[in-house]
Amino acid sequence: MYNEPIYLEPAFKERLWGGTKLEEIFHYKIPSDYTGEAWCISGHKNGPNTIKNGPLEGKTLREAWDGHRELFAGEEGEEFPLLVKILDSKKDLSVQVHPDDTYAREVEGENYGKTECWYVLDCEEGSEIIFGHHASNKQEFEAMVANGEWGDLLRTIEVKPGDFFYVPSGTIHAIGAGIQILETQQSSDITYRVYDYDRVGQDGNKRELHLDKSIEVTTVPHVDPEIERTQFYQEDLRKERLVEEKYFSVYRWDLEGECKGLTPEPYVLLSVIDGTGEVIVEGRSYPFKKGDHLIIPATVKTFDLKGNASLIVSNSNK
Ligand code: ZN
């Protein structure tokens, strides 16, 4: 019986908008000064994580999902459903939109669309995101895109550390410069670029845009999702619900001491964003620190937490 947490080794992605904060904040060994993303809990084919400990050490999360579905309570699906990333935007990301499941399957032949959410870990003062747009119908949206009326079309919001944004598929969005976020999303890598600030890449060319698909999948008019953050205590663990929706539930946990008898329900993803502590399963201790990412599999009946740490925690709702 697999009776311990599964620790994962992050996989890094270099991006033209990336920087060095992933090393500065989390002490990760990044590949270059243009490191934009750490894929921290991923079974996706474009960046699956390697397991660092236990009976499946050296295997990927993708292989664990394929061959050991009991770890995930027998959940159905061709791929591990969620993807947890940390992003560092030294520069602006392109303005983009993602399709839903149906469109991803029918048009792209992929398993999942992409609904995502962001927890702002840190940012420079005055940093902004783009979230939604001001067009009232598709014709207006299309015309404003065609005419490049970005200032009037796009809706910008200033962010601060601790902010949380739920970004359903079909939402126009962009992460602005100077922000580090933890993103919990469906396991998908389909992005339609609407606008890239007319930037030219190292090859001298502008990056490809996907205007037709963007127009098709964008929700018009924009709908602002309602977010109600609620807190409750379980012993020395404060749990804050950030979102509970169709694909995932995401929480912030703040531990100051001990919490016994937690259950994985049915398996749970933990990302340590601050501090240190330990997971205890049947008397055995598994230490963790800021920057660690682990899954408590469904085969663990209960576990305790001990320490002083903050975590972003998620469950699949499939
Ligand atoms: Zn996105």
PDB file of C-alpha atoms and ligand atoms in Angstrom:
ATOM      1  CA  MET A   1       0.000   0.000   0.000  1.00  0.00           C
ATOM      2  CA  TYR A   2       1.301   3.437  -1.012  1.00  0.00           C
ATOM      3  CA  ASN A   3       1.194   5.297   2.268  1.00  0.00           C
ATOM      4  CA  GLU A   4       3.219   8.481   1.920  1.00  0.00           C
ATOM      5  CA  PRO A   5       3.135  11.913   0.264  1.00  0.00           C
ATOM      6  CA  ILE A   6       4.370  12.144  -3.337  1.00  0.00           C
ATOM      7  CA  TYR A   7       6.956  14.936  -3.712  1.00  0.00           C
ATOM      8  CA  LEU A   8       7.459  16.383  -7.194  1.00  0.00           C
ATOM      9  CA  GLU A   9      10.421  17.997  -8.951  1.00  0.00           C
ATOM     10  CA  PRO A  10       9.351  21.203 -10.766  1.00  0.00           C
ATOM     11  CA  ALA A  11       9.884  21.540 -14.531  1.00  0.00           C
ATOM     12  CA  PHE A  12      10.887  24.974 -15.851  1.00  0.00           C
ATOM     13  CA  LYS A  13       9.854  26.889 -18.958  1.00  0.00           C
ATOM     14  CA  GLU A  14      11.843  29.737 -20.479  1.00  0.00           C
ATOM     15  CA  ARG A  15       9.654  32.540 -21.799  1.00  0.00           C
ATOM     16  CA  LEU A  16      10.496  35.848 -23.438  1.00  0.00           C
ATOM     17  CA  TRP A  17       8.608  37.558 -20.611  1.00  0.00           C
ATOM     18  CA  GLY A  18      10.277  35.523 -17.808  1.00  0.00           C
ATOM     19  CA  GLY A  19      12.817  36.561 -15.182  1.00  0.00           C
ATOM     20  CA  THR A  20      14.829  35.300 -12.188  1.00  0.00           C
ATOM     21  CA  LYS A  21      12.334  35.540  -9.311  1.00  0.00           C
ATOM     22  CA  LEU A  22      11.709  31.802  -9.229  1.00  0.00           C
ATOM     23  CA  GLU A  23      15.286  31.435  -8.057  1.00  0.00           C
ATOM     24  CA  GLU A  24      15.244  34.511  -5.808  1.00  0.00           C
ATOM     25  CA  ILE A  25      12.010  33.581  -4.050  1.00  0.00           C
ATOM     26  CA  PHE A  26      11.993  29.778  -4.097  1.00  0.00           C
ATOM     27  CA  HIS A  27      15.715  28.971  -4.625  1.00  0.00           C
ATOM     28  CA  TYR A  28      14.916  26.814  -7.631  1.00  0.00           C
ATOM     29  CA  LYS A  29      17.751  26.051 -10.053  1.00  0.00           C
ATOM     30  CA  ILE A  30      16.372  27.899 -13.064  1.00  0.00           C
ATOM     31  CA  PRO A  31      17.684  27.340 -16.594  1.00  0.00           C
ATOM     32  CA  SER A  32      18.184  31.034 -17.523  1.00  0.00           C
ATOM     33  CA  ASP A  33      17.385  34.673 -16.707  1.00  0.00           C
ATOM     34  CA  TYR A  34      14.246  34.253 -18.828  1.00  0.00           C
ATOM     35  CA  THR A  35      12.520  31.652 -16.722  1.00  0.00           C
ATOM     36  CA  GLY A  36       8.798  32.337 -16.832  1.00  0.00           C
ATOM     37  CA  GLU A  37       7.140  29.234 -15.448  1.00  0.00           C
ATOM     38  CA  ALA A  38       7.722  26.436 -12.986  1.00  0.00           C
ATOM     39  CA  TRP A  39       5.326  23.536 -13.630  1.00  0.00           C
ATOM     40  CA  CYS A  40       5.072  22.234 -10.101  1.00  0.00           C
ATOM     41  CA  ILE A  41       2.271  19.654 -10.088  1.00  0.00           C
ATOM     42  CA  SER A  42       1.918  18.437 -13.641  1.00  0.00           C
ATOM     43  CA  GLY A  43       1.101  15.268 -15.534  1.00  0.00           C
ATOM     44  CA  HIS A  44       0.848  17.177 -18.809  1.00  0.00           C
ATOM     45  CA  LYS A  45       2.806  15.802 -21.758  1.00  0.00           C
ATOM     46  CA  ASN A  46       4.520  19.171 -22.304  1.00  0.00           C
ATOM     47  CA  GLY A  47       6.082  19.124 -18.845  1.00  0.00           C
ATOM     48  CA  PRO A  48       5.342  16.213 -16.521  1.00  0.00           C
ATOM     49  CA  ASN A  49       6.988  16.293 -13.078  1.00  0.00           C
ATOM     50  CA  THR A  50       9.283  13.565 -11.806  1.00  0.00           C
ATOM     51  CA  ILE A  51       8.477  11.947  -8.455  1.00  0.00           C
ATOM     52  CA  LYS A  52      11.265  12.500  -5.903  1.00  0.00           C
ATOM     53  CA  ASN A  53      10.540   9.844  -3.283  1.00  0.00           C
ATOM     54  CA  GLY A  54       8.864   6.567  -2.389  1.00  0.00           C
ATOM     55  CA  PRO A  55       7.947   3.502  -4.453  1.00  0.00           C
ATOM     56  CA  LEU A  56       7.505   5.546  -7.662  1.00  0.00           C
ATOM     57  CA  GLU A  57      10.717   7.603  -7.328  1.00  0.00           C
ATOM     58  CA  GLY A  58      12.019   8.577 -10.777  1.00  0.00           C
ATOM     59  CA  LYS A  59       8.671   7.994 -12.493  1.00  0.00           C
ATOM     60  CA  THR A  60       6.614  10.927 -13.747  1.00  0.00           C
ATOM     61  CA  LEU A  61       3.244  12.002 -12.410  1.00  0.00           C
ATOM     62  CA  ARG A  62       1.932  11.120 -15.870  1.00  0.00           C
ATOM     63  CA  GLU A  63       3.150   7.511 -15.410  1.00  0.00           C
ATOM     64  CA  ALA A  64       1.694   7.387 -11.905  1.00  0.00           C
ATOM     65  CA  TRP A  65      -1.683   8.508 -13.281  1.00  0.00           C
ATOM     66  CA  ASP A  66      -1.544   5.918 -16.081  1.00  0.00           C
ATOM     67  CA  GLY A  67      -0.394   2.951 -14.009  1.00  0.00           C
ATOM     68  CA  HIS A  68      -1.533   3.581 -10.418  1.00  0.00           C
ATOM     69  CA  ARG A  69      -4.980   5.078 -10.575  1.00  0.00           C
ATOM     70  CA  GLU A  70      -5.689   3.849  -7.020  1.00  0.00           C
ATOM     71  CA  LEU A  71      -3.512   6.775  -5.858  1.00  0.00           C
ATOM     72  CA  PHE A  72      -6.176   9.042  -7.324  1.00  0.00           C
ATOM     73  CA  ALA A  73      -9.191   7.127  -6.028  1.00  0.00           C
ATOM     74  CA  GLY A  74      -9.747   5.565  -9.448  1.00  0.00           C
ATOM     75  CA  GLU A  75     -10.752   8.919 -10.927  1.00  0.00           C
ATOM     76  CA  GLU A  76     -11.554   8.699 -14.628  1.00  0.00           C
ATOM     77  CA  GLY A  77      -9.844  10.695 -17.356  1.00  0.00           C
ATOM     78  CA  GLU A  78      -6.998  10.228 -19.800  1.00  0.00           C
ATOM     79  CA  GLU A  79      -4.774  12.731 -18.028  1.00  0.00           C
ATOM     80  CA  PHE A  80      -4.066  13.966 -14.540  1.00  0.00           C
ATOM     81  CA  PRO A  81      -6.716  16.718 -14.427  1.00  0.00           C
ATOM     82  CA  LEU A  82      -4.944  19.655 -12.781  1.00  0.00           C
ATOM     83  CA  LEU A  83      -1.779  21.632 -13.372  1.00  0.00           C
ATOM     84  CA  VAL A  84      -0.196  23.866 -10.735  1.00  0.00           C
ATOM     85  CA  LYS A  85       2.362  26.415 -11.916  1.00  0.00           C
ATOM     86  CA  ILE A  86       4.268  29.359 -10.511  1.00  0.00           C
ATOM     87  CA  LEU A  87       4.769  32.216 -12.971  1.00  0.00           C
ATOM     88  CA  ASP A  88       7.242  35.088 -12.890  1.00  0.00           C
ATOM     89  CA  SER A  89       6.425  37.881 -15.320  1.00  0.00           C
ATOM     90  CA  LYS A  90       9.370  40.225 -15.696  1.00  0.00           C
ATOM     91  CA  LYS A  91       7.508  41.609 -18.714  1.00  0.00           C
ATOM     92  CA  ASP A  92       3.862  41.593 -19.803  1.00  0.00           C
ATOM     93  CA  LEU A  93       2.380  38.290 -20.973  1.00  0.00           C
ATOM     94  CA  SER A  94       0.378  38.359 -24.188  1.00  0.00           C
ATOM     95  CA  VAL A  95      -3.356  39.054 -23.978  1.00  0.00           C
ATOM     96  CA  GLN A  96      -4.992  35.668 -24.348  1.00  0.00           C
ATOM     97  CA  VAL A  97      -8.027  33.451 -23.942  1.00  0.00           C
ATOM     98  CA  HIS A  98      -8.504  29.694 -23.501  1.00  0.00           C
ATOM     99  CA  PRO A  99     -11.211  27.371 -24.857  1.00  0.00           C
ATOM    100  CA  ASP A 100     -13.597  25.220 -22.821  1.00  0.00           C
ATOM    101  CA  ASP A 101     -13.548  21.389 -22.810  1.00  0.00           C
ATOM    102  CA  THR A 102     -15.923  21.011 -25.751  1.00  0.00           C
ATOM    103  CA  TYR A 103     -14.000  23.378 -28.022  1.00  0.00           C
ATOM    104  CA  ALA A 104     -10.632  21.879 -26.941  1.00  0.00           C
ATOM    105  CA  ARG A 105     -11.852  18.385 -27.864  1.00  0.00           C
ATOM    106  CA  GLU A 106     -13.638  19.272 -31.089  1.00  0.00           C
ATOM    107  CA  VAL A 107     -11.186  21.782 -32.537  1.00  0.00           C
ATOM    108  CA  GLU A 108      -7.829  20.876 -30.977  1.00  0.00           C
ATOM    109  CA  GLY A 109      -8.240  17.150 -30.277  1.00  0.00           C
ATOM    110  CA  GLU A 110      -7.069  17.718 -26.692  1.00  0.00           C
ATOM    111  CA  ASN A 111      -8.620  16.338 -23.524  1.00  0.00           C
ATOM    112  CA  TYR A 112      -9.241  19.515 -21.575  1.00  0.00           C
ATOM    113  CA  GLY A 113      -9.996  23.186 -22.047  1.00  0.00           C
ATOM    114  CA  LYS A 114      -8.514  25.638 -19.623  1.00  0.00           C
ATOM    115  CA  THR A 115     -10.221  27.211 -16.688  1.00  0.00           C
ATOM    116  CA  GLU A 116      -7.603  28.635 -14.361  1.00  0.00           C
ATOM    117  CA  CYS A 117      -7.161  30.706 -11.219  1.00  0.00           C
ATOM    118  CA  TRP A 118      -4.372  32.854  -9.821  1.00  0.00           C
ATOM    119  CA  TYR A 119      -3.117  33.499  -6.348  1.00  0.00           C
ATOM    120  CA  VAL A 120      -0.839  36.558  -6.322  1.00  0.00           C
ATOM    121  CA  LEU A 121       2.267  35.596  -4.319  1.00  0.00           C
ATOM    122  CA  ASP A 122       4.096  38.883  -4.777  1.00  0.00           C
ATOM    123  CA  CYS A 123       4.249  41.838  -7.143  1.00  0.00           C
ATOM    124  CA  GLU A 124       5.765  45.231  -7.702  1.00  0.00           C
ATOM    125  CA  GLU A 125       3.639  48.113  -6.519  1.00  0.00           C
ATOM    126  CA  GLY A 126       1.203  49.250  -9.186  1.00  0.00           C
ATOM    127  CA  SER A 127       1.376  45.991 -11.188  1.00  0.00           C
ATOM    128  CA  GLU A 128      -1.677  45.279 -13.297  1.00  0.00           C
ATOM    129  CA  ILE A 129      -3.471  42.394 -14.921  1.00  0.00           C
ATOM    130  CA  ILE A 130      -5.912  42.396 -17.800  1.00  0.00           C
ATOM    131  CA  PHE A 131      -9.121  40.668 -16.829  1.00  0.00           C
ATOM    132  CA  GLY A 132     -12.134  40.816 -19.140  1.00  0.00           C
ATOM    133  CA  HIS A 133     -13.147  43.427 -21.691  1.00  0.00           C
ATOM    134  CA  HIS A 134     -15.668  46.208 -22.280  1.00  0.00           C
ATOM    135  CA  ALA A 135     -17.386  45.032 -25.506  1.00  0.00           C
ATOM    136  CA  SER A 136     -21.130  44.503 -25.176  1.00  0.00           C
ATOM    137  CA  ASN A 137     -21.636  42.096 -28.091  1.00  0.00           C
ATOM    138  CA  LYS A 138     -19.618  39.913 -30.478  1.00  0.00           C
ATOM    139  CA  GLN A 139     -19.761  42.381 -33.394  1.00  0.00           C
ATOM    140  CA  GLU A 140     -18.398  45.153 -31.217  1.00  0.00           C
ATOM    141  CA  PHE A 141     -15.727  42.830 -29.811  1.00  0.00           C
ATOM    142  CA  GLU A 142     -14.695  41.752 -33.294  1.00  0.00           C
ATOM    143  CA  ALA A 143     -14.535  45.332 -34.572  1.00  0.00           C
ATOM    144  CA  MET A 144     -12.467  46.544 -31.631  1.00  0.00           C
ATOM    145  CA  VAL A 145     -10.014  43.651 -32.109  1.00  0.00           C
ATOM    146  CA  ALA A 146      -9.817  44.337 -35.860  1.00  0.00           C
ATOM    147  CA  ASN A 147      -9.184  48.054 -35.257  1.00  0.00           C
ATOM    148  CA  GLY A 148      -6.675  47.430 -32.469  1.00  0.00           C
ATOM    149  CA  GLU A 149      -8.674  49.507 -29.953  1.00  0.00           C
ATOM    150  CA  TRP A 150      -6.899  47.773 -27.074  1.00  0.00           C
ATOM    151  CA  GLY A 151      -7.059  50.665 -24.623  1.00  0.00           C
ATOM    152  CA  ASP A 152     -10.854  50.851 -24.879  1.00  0.00           C
ATOM    153  CA  LEU A 153     -11.425  47.111 -25.154  1.00  0.00           C
ATOM    154  CA  LEU A 154      -9.306  45.638 -22.380  1.00  0.00           C
ATOM    155  CA  ARG A 155     -10.115  45.939 -18.714  1.00  0.00           C
ATOM    156  CA  THR A 156      -7.121  46.415 -16.371  1.00  0.00           C
ATOM    157  CA  ILE A 157      -7.012  45.790 -12.635  1.00  0.00           C
ATOM    158  CA  GLU A 158      -4.232  46.723 -10.198  1.00  0.00           C
ATOM    159  CA  VAL A 159      -3.131  43.792  -8.041  1.00  0.00           C
ATOM    160  CA  LYS A 160      -1.474  43.274  -4.669  1.00  0.00           C
ATOM    161  CA  PRO A 161      -0.024  40.226  -2.892  1.00  0.00           C
ATOM    162  CA  GLY A 162      -2.745  37.874  -1.633  1.00  0.00           C
ATOM    163  CA  ASP A 163      -5.237  38.749  -4.375  1.00  0.00           C
ATOM    164  CA  PHE A 164      -7.050  35.860  -6.007  1.00  0.00           C
ATOM    165  CA  PHE A 165      -8.609  35.707  -9.471  1.00  0.00           C
ATOM    166  CA  TYR A 166     -10.823  32.995 -10.912  1.00  0.00           C
ATOM    167  CA  VAL A 167     -10.435  32.894 -14.706  1.00  0.00           C
ATOM    168  CA  PRO A 168     -13.010  30.636 -16.402  1.00  0.00           C
ATOM    169  CA  SER A 169     -12.345  29.529 -19.995  1.00  0.00           C
ATOM    170  CA  GLY A 170     -13.523  32.259 -22.387  1.00  0.00           C
ATOM    171  CA  THR A 171     -12.159  35.091 -20.194  1.00  0.00           C
ATOM    172  CA  ILE A 172      -9.762  37.509 -21.900  1.00  0.00           C
ATOM    173  CA  HIS A 173      -6.748  37.889 -19.612  1.00  0.00           C
ATOM    174  CA  ALA A 174      -3.089  38.770 -19.266  1.00  0.00           C
ATOM    175  CA  ILE A 175      -0.648  38.874 -16.413  1.00  0.00           C
ATOM    176  CA  GLY A 176       1.202  42.181 -16.429  1.00  0.00           C
ATOM    177  CA  ALA A 177       4.884  42.773 -15.678  1.00  0.00           C
ATOM    178  CA  GLY A 178       6.285  42.397 -12.169  1.00  0.00           C
ATOM    179  CA  ILE A 179       3.961  39.715 -10.791  1.00  0.00           C
ATOM    180  CA  GLN A 180       4.565  36.269  -9.301  1.00  0.00           C
ATOM    181  CA  ILE A 181       1.485  34.082  -9.167  1.00  0.00           C
ATOM    182  CA  LEU A 182       0.611  30.530  -8.316  1.00  0.00           C
ATOM    183  CA  GLU A 183      -1.785  29.244 -10.941  1.00  0.00           C
ATOM    184  CA  THR A 184      -4.098  26.276 -10.466  1.00  0.00           C
ATOM    185  CA  GLN A 185      -5.672  25.223 -13.743  1.00  0.00           C
ATOM    186  CA  GLN A 186      -7.074  22.398 -15.794  1.00  0.00           C
ATOM    187  CA  SER A 187      -4.238  20.376 -17.336  1.00  0.00           C
ATOM    188  CA  SER A 188      -4.221  22.108 -20.707  1.00  0.00           C
ATOM    189  CA  ASP A 189      -1.674  23.996 -22.775  1.00  0.00           C
ATOM    190  CA  ILE A 190      -4.022  25.595 -25.314  1.00  0.00           C
ATOM    191  CA  THR A 191      -3.654  29.371 -25.524  1.00  0.00           C
ATOM    192  CA  TYR A 192      -5.132  31.710 -28.122  1.00  0.00           C
ATOM    193  CA  ARG A 193      -3.194  34.967 -28.364  1.00  0.00           C
ATOM    194  CA  VAL A 194      -5.320  38.049 -28.997  1.00  0.00           C
ATOM    195  CA  TYR A 195      -2.688  40.771 -28.709  1.00  0.00           C
ATOM    196  CA  ASP A 196       1.043  40.727 -28.033  1.00  0.00           C
ATOM    197  CA  TYR A 197       1.772  44.478 -27.768  1.00  0.00           C
ATOM    198  CA  ASP A 198       3.253  44.240 -31.301  1.00  0.00           C
ATOM    199  CA  ARG A 199       6.408  42.813 -29.759  1.00  0.00           C
ATOM    200  CA  VAL A 200       9.113  41.238 -31.885  1.00  0.00           C
ATOM    201  CA  GLY A 201      10.841  38.056 -30.676  1.00  0.00           C
ATOM    202  CA  GLN A 202      14.537  37.139 -30.838  1.00  0.00           C
ATOM    203  CA  ASP A 203      13.999  35.828 -34.365  1.00  0.00           C
ATOM    204  CA  GLY A 204      12.813  39.286 -35.470  1.00  0.00           C
ATOM    205  CA  ASN A 205       9.231  38.115 -35.939  1.00  0.00           C
ATOM    206  CA  LYS A 206       6.061  38.880 -34.043  1.00  0.00           C
ATOM    207  CA  ARG A 207       4.519  35.913 -32.247  1.00  0.00           C
ATOM    208  CA  GLU A 208       1.553  34.293 -33.933  1.00  0.00           C
ATOM    209  CA  LEU A 209      -1.926  35.549 -33.013  1.00  0.00           C
ATOM    210  CA  HIS A 210      -5.083  33.408 -33.109  1.00  0.00           C
ATOM    211  CA  LEU A 211      -7.789  35.983 -33.703  1.00  0.00           C
ATOM    212  CA  ASP A 212     -10.513  33.798 -35.235  1.00  0.00           C
ATOM    213  CA  LYS A 213     -10.359  31.225 -32.468  1.00  0.00           C
ATOM    214  CA  SER A 214     -10.082  33.969 -29.834  1.00  0.00           C
ATOM    215  CA  ILE A 215     -13.235  35.625 -31.110  1.00  0.00           C
ATOM    216  CA  GLU A 216     -15.049  32.278 -31.173  1.00  0.00           C
ATOM    217  CA  VAL A 217     -14.239  31.275 -27.605  1.00  0.00           C
ATOM    218  CA  THR A 218     -14.384  34.649 -25.805  1.00  0.00           C
ATOM    219  CA  THR A 219     -17.340  35.215 -23.504  1.00  0.00           C
ATOM    220  CA  VAL A 220     -19.132  38.408 -24.616  1.00  0.00           C
ATOM    221  CA  PRO A 221     -20.128  40.427 -22.666  1.00  0.00           C
ATOM    222  CA  HIS A 222     -17.553  39.726 -19.958  1.00  0.00           C
ATOM    223  CA  VAL A 223     -18.964  38.233 -16.772  1.00  0.00           C
ATOM    224  CA  ASP A 224     -17.108  38.917 -13.528  1.00  0.00           C
ATOM    225  CA  PRO A 225     -17.107  35.726 -11.458  1.00  0.00           C
ATOM    226  CA  GLU A 226     -18.243  36.146  -7.894  1.00  0.00           C
ATOM    227  CA  ILE A 227     -15.538  35.204  -5.422  1.00  0.00           C
ATOM    228  CA  GLU A 228     -16.394  34.751  -1.784  1.00  0.00           C
ATOM    229  CA  ARG A 229     -13.365  34.019   0.350  1.00  0.00           C
ATOM    230  CA  THR A 230     -14.358  32.358   3.616  1.00  0.00           C
ATOM    231  CA  GLN A 231     -12.188  31.161   6.481  1.00  0.00           C
ATOM    232  CA  PHE A 232     -12.529  28.445   9.059  1.00  0.00           C
ATOM    233  CA  TYR A 233     -10.258  26.822  11.611  1.00  0.00           C
ATOM    234  CA  GLN A 234      -9.361  23.178  12.147  1.00  0.00           C
ATOM    235  CA  GLU A 235      -7.125  23.092  15.254  1.00  0.00           C
ATOM    236  CA  ASP A 236      -4.051  25.269  14.468  1.00  0.00           C
ATOM    237  CA  LEU A 237      -4.783  25.303  10.752  1.00  0.00           C
ATOM    238  CA  ARG A 238      -6.641  28.221   9.215  1.00  0.00           C
ATOM    239  CA  LYS A 239      -8.270  27.210   5.945  1.00  0.00           C
ATOM    240  CA  GLU A 240      -9.385  29.891   3.536  1.00  0.00           C
ATOM    241  CA  ARG A 241     -11.554  28.834   0.639  1.00  0.00           C
ATOM    242  CA  LEU A 242     -10.545  30.709  -2.514  1.00  0.00           C
ATOM    243  CA  VAL A 243     -12.813  28.955  -5.002  1.00  0.00           C
ATOM    244  CA  GLU A 244     -14.911  25.807  -5.314  1.00  0.00           C
ATOM    245  CA  GLU A 245     -16.098  25.215  -8.865  1.00  0.00           C
ATOM    246  CA  LYS A 246     -16.679  22.582 -11.509  1.00  0.00           C
ATOM    247  CA  TYR A 247     -13.079  21.443 -12.023  1.00  0.00           C
ATOM    248  CA  PHE A 248     -11.244  22.274  -8.822  1.00  0.00           C
ATOM    249  CA  SER A 249     -11.388  23.642  -5.318  1.00  0.00           C
ATOM    250  CA  VAL A 250      -8.532  25.846  -4.158  1.00  0.00           C
ATOM    251  CA  TYR A 251      -7.691  26.939  -0.619  1.00  0.00           C
ATOM    252  CA  ARG A 252      -5.006  28.806   1.243  1.00  0.00           C
ATOM    253  CA  TRP A 253      -3.932  26.996   4.399  1.00  0.00           C
ATOM    254  CA  ASP A 254      -1.986  28.757   7.174  1.00  0.00           C
ATOM    255  CA  LEU A 255      -0.498  26.420   9.740  1.00  0.00           C
ATOM    256  CA  GLU A 256       0.748  27.664  13.104  1.00  0.00           C
ATOM    257  CA  GLY A 257       1.236  24.543  15.190  1.00  0.00           C
ATOM    258  CA  GLU A 258      -0.472  21.232  14.612  1.00  0.00           C
ATOM    259  CA  CYS A 259      -3.537  19.823  12.896  1.00  0.00           C
ATOM    260  CA  LYS A 260      -4.379  16.138  13.224  1.00  0.00           C
ATOM    261  CA  GLY A 261      -6.648  13.795  11.325  1.00  0.00           C
ATOM    262  CA  LEU A 262      -6.773  15.535   7.942  1.00  0.00           C
ATOM    263  CA  THR A 263      -8.123  13.479   5.035  1.00  0.00           C
ATOM    264  CA  PRO A 264      -7.050  13.812   1.393  1.00  0.00           C
ATOM    265  CA  GLU A 265     -10.682  13.942   0.037  1.00  0.00           C
ATOM    266  CA  PRO A 266      -9.896  11.917  -2.069  1.00  0.00           C
ATOM    267  CA  TYR A 267      -6.396  13.111  -2.994  1.00  0.00           C
ATOM    268  CA  VAL A 268      -4.967  16.562  -2.379  1.00  0.00           C
ATOM    269  CA  LEU A 269      -2.328  18.802  -3.983  1.00  0.00           C
ATOM    270  CA  LEU A 270      -0.151  20.921  -1.664  1.00  0.00           C
ATOM    271  CA  SER A 271       2.166  23.765  -2.670  1.00  0.00           C
ATOM    272  CA  VAL A 272       4.224  25.311   0.120  1.00  0.00           C
ATOM    273  CA  ILE A 273       4.456  29.078  -0.452  1.00  0.00           C
ATOM    274  CA  ASP A 274       6.067  29.976   2.865  1.00  0.00           C
ATOM    275  CA  GLY A 275       7.643  28.436   5.961  1.00  0.00           C
ATOM    276  CA  THR A 276       8.466  24.862   6.917  1.00  0.00           C
ATOM    277  CA  GLY A 277       6.699  21.919   8.464  1.00  0.00           C
ATOM    278  CA  GLU A 278       6.007  18.225   8.168  1.00  0.00           C
ATOM    279  CA  VAL A 279       3.347  15.838   6.989  1.00  0.00           C
ATOM    280  CA  ILE A 280       2.915  12.941   9.392  1.00  0.00           C
ATOM    281  CA  VAL A 281       1.429   9.651   8.175  1.00  0.00           C
ATOM    282  CA  GLU A 282       1.129   6.800  10.706  1.00  0.00           C
ATOM    283  CA  GLY A 283       3.920   8.231  12.863  1.00  0.00           C
ATOM    284  CA  ARG A 284       6.363   8.802   9.989  1.00  0.00           C
ATOM    285  CA  SER A 285       7.414  12.378   9.309  1.00  0.00           C
ATOM    286  CA  TYR A 286       7.886  13.894   5.848  1.00  0.00           C
ATOM    287  CA  PRO A 287       9.384  17.396   6.099  1.00  0.00           C
ATOM    288  CA  PHE A 288       8.481  20.191   3.697  1.00  0.00           C
ATOM    289  CA  LYS A 289       9.690  23.736   3.046  1.00  0.00           C
ATOM    290  CA  LYS A 290       8.776  26.766   0.950  1.00  0.00           C
ATOM    291  CA  GLY A 291       8.864  25.814  -2.728  1.00  0.00           C
ATOM    292  CA  ASP A 292       7.963  22.130  -2.209  1.00  0.00           C
ATOM    293  CA  HIS A 293       5.023  20.584  -4.033  1.00  0.00           C
ATOM    294  CA  LEU A 294       3.409  17.317  -3.053  1.00  0.00           C
ATOM    295  CA  ILE A 295       0.335  15.178  -3.448  1.00  0.00           C
ATOM    296  CA  ILE A 296      -1.243  13.226  -0.614  1.00  0.00           C
ATOM    297  CA  PRO A 297      -2.605  10.204  -2.500  1.00  0.00           C
ATOM    298  CA  ALA A 298      -6.009   8.635  -1.919  1.00  0.00           C
ATOM    299  CA  THR A 299      -4.337   5.570  -0.373  1.00  0.00           C
ATOM    300  CA  VAL A 300      -3.343   7.688   2.661  1.00  0.00           C
ATOM    301  CA  LYS A 301      -6.335   7.504   4.987  1.00  0.00           C
ATOM    302  CA  THR A 302      -5.421  10.375   7.321  1.00  0.00           C
ATOM    303  CA  PHE A 303      -2.468  12.681   7.881  1.00  0.00           C
ATOM    304  CA  ASP A 304      -1.325  15.317  10.355  1.00  0.00           C
ATOM    305  CA  LEU A 305       0.401  18.605   9.669  1.00  0.00           C
ATOM    306  CA  LYS A 306       2.892  20.286  11.996  1.00  0.00           C
ATOM    307  CA  GLY A 307       4.905  23.482  11.604  1.00  0.00           C
ATOM    308  CA  ASN A 308       4.632  27.112  10.563  1.00  0.00           C
ATOM    309  CA  ALA A 309       3.773  27.339   6.916  1.00  0.00           C
ATOM    310  CA  SER A 310       1.425  28.711   4.267  1.00  0.00           C
ATOM    311  CA  LEU A 311       0.199  26.470   1.481  1.00  0.00           C
ATOM    312  CA  ILE A 312      -2.004  26.651  -1.578  1.00  0.00           C
ATOM    313  CA  VAL A 313      -4.072  23.487  -1.592  1.00  0.00           C
ATOM    314  CA  SER A 314      -6.305  22.059  -4.286  1.00  0.00           C
ATOM    315  CA  ASN A 315      -8.588  19.128  -5.082  1.00  0.00           C
ATOM    316  CA  SER A 316      -9.912  17.900  -8.394  1.00  0.00           C
ATOM    317  CA  ASN A 317     -13.706  18.051  -8.614  1.00  0.00           C
ATOM    318  CA  LYS A 318     -14.014  15.644 -11.544  1.00  0.00           C
TER     319      LYS A 318
HETATM  320 ZN    ZN B   1      -4.140  31.840 -19.213  1.00  0.00          ZN
END
